[in-house]
Amino acid sequence: MIVINLNIKGLGGGVKAKYLKHIIYKESAEFVCLQETKVMNFSDSKCFALWGDNNIGWVLNEGENGAGGILSMWNKEVFEYRSHVKGRGFIVVPGIYVKMNCLCVIVNVYAACSNSDKAVMWDALSTIKSYSQNEVWCCCGDFNAVRIMEERKGVRGLSSQKKEIKDFNKFIDRNVLVELPLVGKKFTWYKADGSAKSRLDRFLVSLEWLQRWPTSKQYVLEREVSDHCAIVAKSWAKD
């Protein structure tokens, strides 16, 4: 399964729409997860224009008063939507991946900055995950967290980062998730002046995902329309 993830930093504007349409086509995307869309109203026509196809499903989590915002989109020919759950900072979409006739759960995350808010989200997602033990699970997004200190450069707040790292790794371990091997850039977010950079965006998958796609990797693309890089999860093996 081919999934694209990007914190797009505002979905408005033709340049970003053109870029998104380009990478969807270039990567043959089957599912797309966007964060920080900053849109409160969305429609089928807007979705179709972004993807360049009219056989696309979508779910929008508007965030709070238009701030933030999360959008999940998928190609209906390869992903049969079953349901969705929206919470503060996430969208969970279970569906059937048609090519393999398997139940997949795609989680789109846009985590808050504060550790306390993230802790609430970790608990909510862990509860949902506990009810889907045998499903193929993919959790991606802007986690606003790192796993080790080396994934942040030029960022202050050492004490809070230590707790962030501990809580994030605890969430990963608790849900038996595995991070896909990284190809490309080491960091996914860059401050405009280059003085700070972090690895905030990633793909975490279940063991069942790796059984289906054992050669899966996450590829970090060049940063073009946002302060975040788009990342793509894909496998060299044929689906």
mmCIF file of C-alpha atoms in Angstrom:
data_model
loop_
_atom_site.group_PDB
_atom_site.id
_atom_site.type_symbol
_atom_site.label_atom_id
_atom_site.label_comp_id
_atom_site.label_asym_id
_atom_site.label_seq_id
_atom_site.Cartn_x
_atom_site.Cartn_y
_atom_site.Cartn_z
ATOM 1 C CA MET A 1 0.000 0.000 0.000
ATOM 2 C CA ILE A 2 1.295 3.453 -0.898
ATOM 3 C CA VAL A 3 0.593 6.210 1.635
ATOM 4 C CA ILE A 4 1.681 9.860 1.447
ATOM 5 C CA ASN A 5 1.940 12.007 4.561
ATOM 6 C CA LEU A 6 2.494 15.774 4.755
ATOM 7 C CA ASN A 7 1.988 18.639 7.186
ATOM 8 C CA ILE A 8 1.021 21.036 4.427
ATOM 9 C CA LYS A 9 0.898 24.198 6.595
ATOM 10 C CA GLY A 10 -2.323 25.491 5.052
ATOM 11 C CA LEU A 11 -4.120 23.880 2.131
ATOM 12 C CA GLY A 12 -5.174 27.098 0.420
ATOM 13 C CA GLY A 13 -3.407 28.305 -2.695
ATOM 14 C CA GLY A 14 -2.777 26.900 -6.131
ATOM 15 C CA VAL A 15 0.925 26.158 -5.613
ATOM 16 C CA LYS A 16 0.280 23.693 -2.790
ATOM 17 C CA ALA A 17 -2.646 22.079 -4.622
ATOM 18 C CA LYS A 18 -0.486 21.652 -7.722
ATOM 19 C CA TYR A 19 2.355 20.128 -5.691
ATOM 20 C CA LEU A 20 0.017 17.726 -3.908
ATOM 21 C CA LYS A 21 -1.589 16.615 -7.160
ATOM 22 C CA HIS A 22 1.895 16.092 -8.628
ATOM 23 C CA ILE A 23 3.222 13.839 -5.852
ATOM 24 C CA ILE A 24 -0.040 11.864 -5.698
ATOM 25 C CA TYR A 25 0.345 11.108 -9.415
ATOM 26 C CA LYS A 26 4.115 10.551 -9.274
ATOM 27 C CA GLU A 27 3.946 8.150 -6.306
ATOM 28 C CA SER A 28 0.727 6.411 -7.440
ATOM 29 C CA ALA A 29 -0.716 7.193 -4.004
ATOM 30 C CA GLU A 30 -3.548 5.093 -2.635
ATOM 31 C CA PHE A 31 -4.054 6.945 0.647
ATOM 32 C CA VAL A 32 -3.051 10.512 1.602
ATOM 33 C CA CYS A 33 -2.788 11.992 5.115
ATOM 34 C CA LEU A 34 -2.509 15.773 5.501
ATOM 35 C CA GLN A 35 -2.046 17.819 8.654
ATOM 36 C CA GLU A 36 -2.482 21.523 9.430
ATOM 37 C CA THR A 37 -4.893 22.019 6.542
ATOM 38 C CA LYS A 38 -6.400 25.159 8.148
ATOM 39 C CA VAL A 39 -9.720 24.560 6.407
ATOM 40 C CA MET A 40 -13.150 24.282 8.016
ATOM 41 C CA ASN A 41 -15.186 23.550 4.898
ATOM 42 C CA PHE A 42 -14.362 20.847 2.401
ATOM 43 C CA SER A 43 -16.250 19.211 -0.439
ATOM 44 C CA ASP A 44 -16.076 16.382 -2.953
ATOM 45 C CA SER A 45 -15.160 18.840 -5.705
ATOM 46 C CA LYS A 46 -12.204 20.216 -3.706
ATOM 47 C CA CYS A 47 -11.054 16.688 -2.929
ATOM 48 C CA PHE A 48 -11.329 15.608 -6.562
ATOM 49 C CA ALA A 49 -9.352 18.679 -7.676
ATOM 50 C CA LEU A 50 -6.554 17.959 -5.216
ATOM 51 C CA TRP A 51 -6.253 14.317 -6.264
ATOM 52 C CA GLY A 52 -7.016 14.709 -9.951
ATOM 53 C CA ASP A 53 -9.631 11.953 -9.804
ATOM 54 C CA ASN A 54 -13.314 11.814 -8.860
ATOM 55 C CA ASN A 55 -13.300 8.341 -7.322
ATOM 56 C CA ILE A 56 -11.862 9.552 -4.020
ATOM 57 C CA GLY A 57 -13.162 9.315 -0.457
ATOM 58 C CA TRP A 58 -12.242 11.664 2.367
ATOM 59 C CA VAL A 59 -12.684 12.584 6.033
ATOM 60 C CA LEU A 60 -11.868 16.002 7.509
ATOM 61 C CA ASN A 61 -11.171 16.757 11.159
ATOM 62 C CA GLU A 62 -11.557 20.536 11.252
ATOM 63 C CA GLY A 63 -9.553 21.066 14.433
ATOM 64 C CA GLU A 64 -10.497 23.923 16.728
ATOM 65 C CA ASN A 65 -11.982 26.996 15.012
ATOM 66 C CA GLY A 66 -10.088 26.226 11.825
ATOM 67 C CA ALA A 67 -6.711 25.974 13.545
ATOM 68 C CA GLY A 68 -4.795 22.868 12.593
ATOM 69 C CA GLY A 69 -7.082 20.512 10.739
ATOM 70 C CA ILE A 70 -6.475 16.969 9.469
ATOM 71 C CA LEU A 71 -7.547 15.484 6.138
ATOM 72 C CA SER A 72 -7.484 11.815 5.102
ATOM 73 C CA MET A 73 -8.172 10.891 1.447
ATOM 74 C CA TRP A 74 -8.122 7.579 -0.391
ATOM 75 C CA ASN A 75 -8.626 5.989 -3.791
ATOM 76 C CA LYS A 76 -11.950 4.122 -3.632
ATOM 77 C CA GLU A 77 -10.780 1.587 -6.216
ATOM 78 C CA VAL A 78 -8.178 0.166 -3.836
ATOM 79 C CA PHE A 79 -9.453 1.152 -0.379
ATOM 80 C CA GLU A 80 -13.043 0.402 0.689
ATOM 81 C CA TYR A 81 -14.016 2.732 3.514
ATOM 82 C CA ARG A 82 -15.718 1.045 6.480
ATOM 83 C CA SER A 83 -15.969 3.756 9.143
ATOM 84 C CA HIS A 84 -13.987 6.458 10.883
ATOM 85 C CA VAL A 85 -13.248 7.863 14.326
ATOM 86 C CA LYS A 86 -12.265 11.485 14.879
ATOM 87 C CA GLY A 87 -10.618 12.707 18.064
ATOM 88 C CA ARG A 88 -8.539 15.631 19.171
ATOM 89 C CA GLY A 89 -5.492 15.390 16.944
ATOM 90 C CA PHE A 90 -6.347 12.317 14.887
ATOM 91 C CA ILE A 91 -8.530 10.527 12.334
ATOM 92 C CA VAL A 92 -8.772 6.726 12.319
ATOM 93 C CA VAL A 93 -10.082 5.140 9.095
ATOM 94 C CA PRO A 94 -10.601 1.351 8.892
ATOM 95 C CA GLY A 95 -11.201 -0.121 5.445
ATOM 96 C CA ILE A 96 -10.541 -3.027 3.108
ATOM 97 C CA TYR A 97 -7.408 -2.890 0.995
ATOM 98 C CA VAL A 98 -8.935 -4.438 -2.121
ATOM 99 C CA LYS A 99 -5.731 -5.729 -3.742
ATOM 100 C CA MET A 100 -5.099 -8.058 -0.786
ATOM 101 C CA ASN A 101 -8.590 -8.270 0.678
ATOM 102 C CA CYS A 102 -7.298 -7.304 4.116
ATOM 103 C CA LEU A 103 -8.668 -4.950 6.746
ATOM 104 C CA CYS A 104 -6.363 -1.939 7.160
ATOM 105 C CA VAL A 105 -6.558 0.858 9.690
ATOM 106 C CA ILE A 106 -4.933 4.138 8.657
ATOM 107 C CA VAL A 107 -4.389 6.661 11.446
ATOM 108 C CA ASN A 108 -3.673 10.289 10.567
ATOM 109 C CA VAL A 109 -2.066 12.165 13.490
ATOM 110 C CA TYR A 110 -1.481 15.853 14.162
ATOM 111 C CA ALA A 111 -0.245 15.960 17.735
ATOM 112 C CA ALA A 112 -0.393 18.975 20.010
ATOM 113 C CA CYS A 113 2.800 20.619 21.231
ATOM 114 C CA SER A 114 2.162 20.131 24.950
ATOM 115 C CA ASN A 115 3.114 16.821 26.544
ATOM 116 C CA SER A 116 -0.129 16.685 28.529
ATOM 117 C CA ASP A 117 -2.270 16.995 25.389
ATOM 118 C CA LYS A 118 -0.161 14.402 23.623
ATOM 119 C CA ALA A 119 -0.598 12.014 26.560
ATOM 120 C CA VAL A 120 -4.385 12.244 26.195
ATOM 121 C CA MET A 121 -4.095 11.435 22.489
ATOM 122 C CA TRP A 122 -1.696 8.504 23.109
ATOM 123 C CA ASP A 123 -4.255 7.002 25.507
ATOM 124 C CA ALA A 124 -7.148 7.509 23.077
ATOM 125 C CA LEU A 125 -5.281 5.880 20.196
ATOM 126 C CA SER A 126 -4.088 3.017 22.402
ATOM 127 C CA THR A 127 -7.680 2.296 23.401
ATOM 128 C CA ILE A 128 -8.752 2.186 19.752
ATOM 129 C CA LYS A 129 -5.774 0.005 18.859
ATOM 130 C CA SER A 130 -6.672 -2.482 21.623
ATOM 131 C CA TYR A 131 -9.888 -3.303 19.748
ATOM 132 C CA SER A 132 -8.107 -4.054 16.454
ATOM 133 C CA GLN A 133 -5.346 -6.483 17.351
ATOM 134 C CA ASN A 134 -5.482 -8.525 14.141
ATOM 135 C CA GLU A 135 -5.868 -5.666 11.686
ATOM 136 C CA VAL A 136 -3.150 -4.189 9.500
ATOM 137 C CA TRP A 137 -2.345 -0.905 11.220
ATOM 138 C CA CYS A 138 -0.540 2.193 9.936
ATOM 139 C CA CYS A 139 -0.118 5.296 12.080
ATOM 140 C CA CYS A 140 1.424 8.335 10.398
ATOM 141 C CA GLY A 141 1.517 12.085 10.705
ATOM 142 C CA ASP A 142 3.149 15.000 12.454
ATOM 143 C CA PHE A 143 3.672 13.593 15.948
ATOM 144 C CA ASN A 144 5.318 16.762 17.301
ATOM 145 C CA ALA A 145 7.621 14.380 19.143
ATOM 146 C CA VAL A 146 10.948 12.661 18.641
ATOM 147 C CA ARG A 147 12.181 9.252 19.779
ATOM 148 C CA ILE A 148 15.771 10.185 20.635
ATOM 149 C CA MET A 149 17.510 13.495 21.362
ATOM 150 C CA GLU A 150 19.495 13.300 18.121
ATOM 151 C CA GLU A 151 16.267 13.770 16.151
ATOM 152 C CA ARG A 152 16.162 17.415 17.238
ATOM 153 C CA LYS A 153 18.771 20.092 16.511
ATOM 154 C CA GLY A 154 18.702 23.726 17.639
ATOM 155 C CA VAL A 155 15.539 23.305 19.756
ATOM 156 C CA ARG A 156 15.449 24.392 23.398
ATOM 157 C CA GLY A 157 13.617 22.798 26.337
ATOM 158 C CA LEU A 158 15.713 19.776 27.303
ATOM 159 C CA SER A 159 13.622 18.685 30.309
ATOM 160 C CA SER A 160 10.303 18.664 28.418
ATOM 161 C CA GLN A 161 11.923 16.821 25.496
ATOM 162 C CA LYS A 162 12.998 13.996 27.781
ATOM 163 C CA LYS A 163 9.407 13.438 28.909
ATOM 164 C CA GLU A 164 8.179 13.752 25.327
ATOM 165 C CA ILE A 165 10.613 11.043 24.203
ATOM 166 C CA LYS A 166 9.692 8.747 27.075
ATOM 167 C CA ASP A 167 5.929 9.088 26.490
ATOM 168 C CA PHE A 168 6.209 8.681 22.717
ATOM 169 C CA ASN A 169 8.318 5.529 22.940
ATOM 170 C CA LYS A 170 5.974 4.157 25.587
ATOM 171 C CA PHE A 171 3.047 4.633 23.190
ATOM 172 C CA ILE A 172 4.946 2.849 20.405
ATOM 173 C CA ASP A 173 5.938 -0.077 22.621
ATOM 174 C CA ARG A 174 2.505 -0.381 24.231
ATOM 175 C CA ASN A 175 0.886 -0.811 20.823
ATOM 176 C CA VAL A 176 3.616 -3.038 19.355
ATOM 177 C CA LEU A 177 4.317 -0.626 16.512
ATOM 178 C CA VAL A 178 7.429 -0.642 14.365
ATOM 179 C CA GLU A 179 8.987 2.304 12.588
ATOM 180 C CA LEU A 180 9.613 1.750 8.890
ATOM 181 C CA PRO A 181 13.245 2.070 7.715
ATOM 182 C CA LEU A 182 14.064 5.635 6.679
ATOM 183 C CA VAL A 183 15.321 6.561 3.213
ATOM 184 C CA GLY A 184 16.431 10.106 2.442
ATOM 185 C CA LYS A 185 16.698 13.086 4.754
ATOM 186 C CA LYS A 186 17.254 12.531 8.470
ATOM 187 C CA PHE A 187 14.958 15.423 9.453
ATOM 188 C CA THR A 188 11.428 16.228 8.251
ATOM 189 C CA TRP A 189 10.865 19.731 9.692
ATOM 190 C CA TYR A 190 13.117 22.755 9.204
ATOM 191 C CA LYS A 191 12.930 26.262 10.631
ATOM 192 C CA ALA A 192 12.888 28.867 7.868
ATOM 193 C CA ASP A 193 16.365 30.200 8.666
ATOM 194 C CA GLY A 194 17.808 26.708 9.062
ATOM 195 C CA SER A 195 18.720 27.224 12.726
ATOM 196 C CA ALA A 196 16.556 24.330 13.923
ATOM 197 C CA LYS A 197 15.383 21.020 12.522
ATOM 198 C CA SER A 198 13.559 17.953 13.825
ATOM 199 C CA ARG A 199 12.196 14.605 12.788
ATOM 200 C CA LEU A 200 8.524 15.107 13.644
ATOM 201 C CA ASP A 201 6.889 13.141 10.817
ATOM 202 C CA ARG A 202 7.038 9.361 10.433
ATOM 203 C CA PHE A 203 5.271 6.064 9.754
ATOM 204 C CA LEU A 204 4.627 3.537 12.532
ATOM 205 C CA VAL A 205 3.111 0.210 11.507
ATOM 206 C CA SER A 206 1.931 -3.013 13.100
ATOM 207 C CA LEU A 207 3.666 -6.363 12.698
ATOM 208 C CA GLU A 208 0.735 -7.393 10.488
ATOM 209 C CA TRP A 209 1.633 -4.554 8.096
ATOM 210 C CA LEU A 210 5.184 -5.863 7.818
ATOM 211 C CA GLN A 211 3.872 -9.369 7.166
ATOM 212 C CA ARG A 212 1.886 -8.005 4.214
ATOM 213 C CA TRP A 213 4.605 -5.634 2.969
ATOM 214 C CA PRO A 214 7.950 -6.843 4.392
ATOM 215 C CA THR A 215 10.015 -4.533 2.189
ATOM 216 C CA SER A 216 8.170 -1.362 3.234
ATOM 217 C CA LYS A 217 10.203 1.793 3.787
ATOM 218 C CA GLN A 218 9.442 5.457 4.395
ATOM 219 C CA TYR A 219 10.945 7.873 1.881
ATOM 220 C CA VAL A 220 11.511 11.521 2.818
ATOM 221 C CA LEU A 221 10.947 13.808 -0.187
ATOM 222 C CA GLU A 222 12.475 17.223 -0.802
ATOM 223 C CA ARG A 223 10.894 20.083 1.170
ATOM 224 C CA GLU A 224 8.978 22.294 -1.254
ATOM 225 C CA VAL A 225 5.667 23.882 -0.138
ATOM 226 C CA SER A 226 5.837 23.652 3.655
ATOM 227 C CA ASP A 227 8.360 23.712 6.488
ATOM 228 C CA HIS A 228 7.768 19.928 6.592
ATOM 229 C CA CYS A 229 8.874 17.341 4.035
ATOM 230 C CA ALA A 230 6.366 14.939 2.529
ATOM 231 C CA ILE A 231 7.073 11.293 3.345
ATOM 232 C CA VAL A 232 5.902 8.236 1.422
ATOM 233 C CA ALA A 233 5.426 4.708 2.740
ATOM 234 C CA LYS A 234 5.733 2.107 0.005
ATOM 235 C CA SER A 235 7.079 -1.320 -0.743
ATOM 236 C CA TRP A 236 9.153 -2.573 -3.642
ATOM 237 C CA ALA A 237 7.118 -5.782 -3.657
ATOM 238 C CA LYS A 238 4.051 -5.833 -5.866
ATOM 239 C CA ASP A 239 0.791 -5.343 -3.974
#
